[in-house]
XYZ file of C-alpha atoms in Angstrom:
156
model
C 0.000 0.000 0.000
C 1.441 3.371 -1.027
C 2.301 5.840 1.695
C 0.004 8.813 2.168
C 1.255 11.878 0.229
C -0.375 14.179 2.794
C 2.575 13.444 5.112
C 4.955 15.414 2.867
C 5.994 18.484 4.843
C 5.179 16.962 8.228
C 7.797 17.768 10.872
C 8.360 15.875 14.081
C 9.405 17.321 17.444
C 13.121 17.888 18.056
C 14.997 15.069 19.722
C 16.497 15.301 23.169
C 19.999 16.754 23.073
C 22.792 14.370 22.108
C 26.142 15.267 23.636
C 28.981 14.592 21.215
C 31.925 13.065 23.068
C 35.545 12.733 22.030
C 35.391 8.977 22.537
C 32.323 8.611 20.302
C 34.116 10.578 17.583
C 37.228 8.439 17.983
C 35.193 5.217 17.852
C 33.342 6.390 14.743
C 36.558 7.424 12.968
C 38.104 4.083 13.846
C 35.030 2.197 12.614
C 35.189 3.887 9.212
C 38.972 3.547 9.019
C 39.727 7.283 8.918
C 42.961 8.084 10.746
C 42.815 11.881 10.327
C 44.239 13.269 13.593
C 41.616 16.056 13.792
C 39.198 13.293 14.860
C 41.336 12.075 17.773
C 43.916 14.707 18.733
C 42.666 17.990 20.239
C 45.971 19.703 19.427
C 45.755 18.706 15.743
C 42.193 20.050 15.643
C 43.203 23.304 17.372
C 46.062 23.753 14.885
C 43.370 23.924 12.186
C 41.264 26.443 14.141
C 38.796 24.097 15.825
C 38.133 24.376 19.574
C 38.299 20.580 20.003
C 38.305 17.420 17.906
C 35.784 17.366 15.091
C 33.721 14.467 13.794
C 34.055 12.807 10.389
C 31.544 14.171 7.864
C 29.239 11.139 8.091
C 29.099 11.116 11.923
C 25.709 12.919 12.067
C 24.126 9.858 10.460
C 24.216 8.226 13.883
C 21.929 10.853 15.374
C 19.843 11.834 12.337
C 18.948 8.232 11.542
C 17.858 7.726 15.129
C 15.757 10.908 14.868
C 14.210 9.611 11.636
C 12.899 6.793 13.809
C 10.123 9.170 14.895
C 9.016 9.247 11.274
C 9.456 5.533 10.673
C 7.552 4.600 13.835
C 4.656 6.990 13.185
C 1.698 4.580 13.106
C -0.317 7.008 10.983
C 2.327 6.918 8.226
C 2.046 3.135 8.009
C 5.600 2.377 6.888
C 6.506 -1.316 7.161
C 10.020 -1.020 8.585
C 10.681 -4.733 8.101
C 10.822 -3.980 4.362
C 13.014 -0.834 4.613
C 16.520 -0.490 3.224
C 18.721 2.602 3.344
C 18.725 4.143 -0.135
C 20.917 7.250 0.085
C 22.434 9.791 2.436
C 23.790 13.308 1.983
C 24.866 16.187 4.217
C 25.140 19.980 3.966
C 27.257 21.589 6.675
C 27.283 25.041 8.230
C 30.179 23.958 10.458
C 31.790 20.700 11.606
C 30.359 18.700 14.484
C 32.672 19.159 17.481
C 33.296 17.309 20.713
C 31.167 18.965 23.390
C 28.322 19.888 21.030
C 24.840 19.212 22.356
C 22.804 18.551 19.244
C 19.110 18.195 18.539
C 17.516 16.970 15.330
C 14.187 17.962 13.821
C 12.987 15.536 11.138
C 10.720 16.499 8.257
C 9.279 14.319 5.516
C 10.407 15.975 2.270
C 9.029 13.540 -0.296
C 7.116 10.325 -0.694
C 7.219 8.475 -4.009
C 6.109 5.120 -5.265
C 8.261 3.368 -7.845
C 7.723 -0.191 -9.085
C 5.667 -0.932 -5.987
C 8.382 0.391 -3.653
C 7.706 3.328 -1.342
C 10.537 5.879 -1.277
C 10.635 8.232 1.686
C 12.947 11.258 1.873
C 13.539 12.591 5.385
C 15.439 15.816 6.125
C 17.094 16.128 9.535
C 17.994 19.645 10.672
C 20.733 19.511 13.302
C 21.186 22.455 15.686
C 23.427 23.027 18.682
C 22.154 24.119 22.094
C 22.375 27.809 21.154
C 20.063 27.128 18.190
C 22.855 27.464 15.605
C 22.445 25.297 12.523
C 25.246 22.729 12.253
C 24.269 20.347 9.465
C 21.325 19.160 7.408
C 21.136 15.466 6.614
C 18.923 13.886 3.989
C 18.071 10.210 4.355
C 16.354 8.202 1.642
C 14.538 5.099 2.827
C 13.120 2.509 0.448
C 10.319 0.227 1.615
C 10.543 -2.704 -0.767
C 7.390 -3.942 -2.395
C 5.633 -6.784 -0.631
C 6.340 -10.293 -1.891
C 3.897 -11.095 -4.672
C 4.335 -14.863 -4.269
C 6.272 -15.256 -7.531
C 9.667 -15.737 -5.893
C 11.224 -19.169 -5.234
C 9.500 -20.726 -8.228
C 5.982 -19.994 -7.028
C 3.487 -18.934 -9.670
């Protein structure tokens, strides 16, 4: 069943603040195999003009995807999460995410499309620090695969 187009433009309440820690940044950088010292060494970050270590560019996915959970779990939307795969991700920064930031995310449904029986949901996450300053916008594309029609595995 196609998702309701009337949800386009719907925003969800901001998340509770997420405090970005040096260790979380280090763990994330290690997990993605990025050894840039600005992610682990405060002095290297300060040498480039940052007040503390900064996070790799894809780090906000961890908090924006969690925030998109408000959208995904909205019973009125009717998205079957068991059929969802991550389709795409992009970011637009005002400034880097830094250790010590306390970030909130407000999620908005930007688009809903149906293609070959699949529902495609575009969610925009606006990330702000505790002073209200914009830090980054993240766009997440989720694809809810079409339901099994019974023609797989040799069934007809």
